[in-house]
Short mmCIF file of C-alpha atoms in Angstrom, two decimals:
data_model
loop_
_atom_site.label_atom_id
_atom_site.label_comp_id
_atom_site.label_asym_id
_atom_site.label_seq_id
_atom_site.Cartn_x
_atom_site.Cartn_y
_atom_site.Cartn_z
CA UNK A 1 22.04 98.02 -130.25
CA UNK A 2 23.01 95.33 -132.70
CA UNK A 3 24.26 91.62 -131.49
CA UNK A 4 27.24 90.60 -133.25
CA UNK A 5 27.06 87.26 -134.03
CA UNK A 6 30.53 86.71 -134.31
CA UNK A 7 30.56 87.31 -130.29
CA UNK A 8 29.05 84.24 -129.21
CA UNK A 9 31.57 81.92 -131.89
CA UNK A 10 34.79 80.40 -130.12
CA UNK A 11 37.52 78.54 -132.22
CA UNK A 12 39.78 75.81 -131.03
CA UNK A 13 43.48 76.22 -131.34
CA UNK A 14 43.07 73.66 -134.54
CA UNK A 15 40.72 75.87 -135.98
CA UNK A 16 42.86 79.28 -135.28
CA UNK A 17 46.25 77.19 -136.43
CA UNK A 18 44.50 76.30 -140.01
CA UNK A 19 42.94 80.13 -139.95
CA UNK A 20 46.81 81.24 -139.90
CA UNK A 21 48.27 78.68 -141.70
CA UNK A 22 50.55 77.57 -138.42
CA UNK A 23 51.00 74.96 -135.71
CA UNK A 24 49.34 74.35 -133.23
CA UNK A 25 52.93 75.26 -131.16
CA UNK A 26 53.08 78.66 -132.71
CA UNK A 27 49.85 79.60 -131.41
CA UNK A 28 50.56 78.78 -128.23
CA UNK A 29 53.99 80.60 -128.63
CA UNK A 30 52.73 83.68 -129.85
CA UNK A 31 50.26 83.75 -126.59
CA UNK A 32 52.62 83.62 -124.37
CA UNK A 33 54.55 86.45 -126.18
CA UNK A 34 51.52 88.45 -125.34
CA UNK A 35 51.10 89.84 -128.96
CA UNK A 36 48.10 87.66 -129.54
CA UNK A 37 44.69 87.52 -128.01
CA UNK A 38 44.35 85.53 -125.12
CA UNK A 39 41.51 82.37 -125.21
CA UNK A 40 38.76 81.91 -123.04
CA UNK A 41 39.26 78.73 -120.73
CA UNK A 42 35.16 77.15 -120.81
CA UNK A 43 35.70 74.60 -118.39
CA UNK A 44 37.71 71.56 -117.46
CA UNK A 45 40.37 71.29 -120.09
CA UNK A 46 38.71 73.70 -122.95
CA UNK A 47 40.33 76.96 -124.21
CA UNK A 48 38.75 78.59 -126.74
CA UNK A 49 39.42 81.99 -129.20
CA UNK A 50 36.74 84.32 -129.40
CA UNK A 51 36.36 84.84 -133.13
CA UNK A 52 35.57 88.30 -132.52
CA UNK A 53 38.87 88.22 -131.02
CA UNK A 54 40.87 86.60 -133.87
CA UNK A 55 38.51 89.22 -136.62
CA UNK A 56 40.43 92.08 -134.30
CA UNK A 57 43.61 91.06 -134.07
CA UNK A 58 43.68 90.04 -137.96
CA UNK A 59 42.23 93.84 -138.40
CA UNK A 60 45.32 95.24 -136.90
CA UNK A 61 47.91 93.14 -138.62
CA UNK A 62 50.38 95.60 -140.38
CA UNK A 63 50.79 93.50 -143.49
CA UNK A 64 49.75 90.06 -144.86
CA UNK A 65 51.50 86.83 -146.22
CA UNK A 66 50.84 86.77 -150.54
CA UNK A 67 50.94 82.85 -151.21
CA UNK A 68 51.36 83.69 -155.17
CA UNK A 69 51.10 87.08 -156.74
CA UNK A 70 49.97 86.85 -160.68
CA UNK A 71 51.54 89.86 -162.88
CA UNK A 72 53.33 91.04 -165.48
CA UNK A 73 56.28 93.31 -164.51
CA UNK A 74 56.00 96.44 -166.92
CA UNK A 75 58.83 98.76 -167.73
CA UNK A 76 61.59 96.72 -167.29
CA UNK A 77 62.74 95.43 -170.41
#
């Protein structure tokens, strides 16, 4: 059996905001709306995201944000 890596990596709420292009507020909103993957509490005050966890979810997004699309329209002139 391989060892994924990717397991043993844990991402601060910083680190998943900037990942998703969000607050720090949303993340912590879309938690509690149960639609995202829940953290790992380490210890004492530190929460963490699996990475694995955060690969996953990402995997089973329906559709993704496209900051700037470059193309040429053709047909419509």
């Amino acid at each position: 059996m391989m060892h994924d890596p990717t397991m043993n990596l844990y991402l601060s709420v910083e680190q998943v905001a900037s990942r998703f292009g969000v607050s720090k507020d949303s993340i912590w909103r879309w938690k509690r709306e149960g639609e995202f993957p829940a953290p790992v509490k380490l210890g004492g005050n530190t929460t963490r995201w699996r990475l694995a966890d955060i690969e996953d979810y990402e995997g089973r997004l329906r559709c993704g944000l496209a900051m700037f699309l470059d193309f040429e329209p053709v047909g419509l002139s």
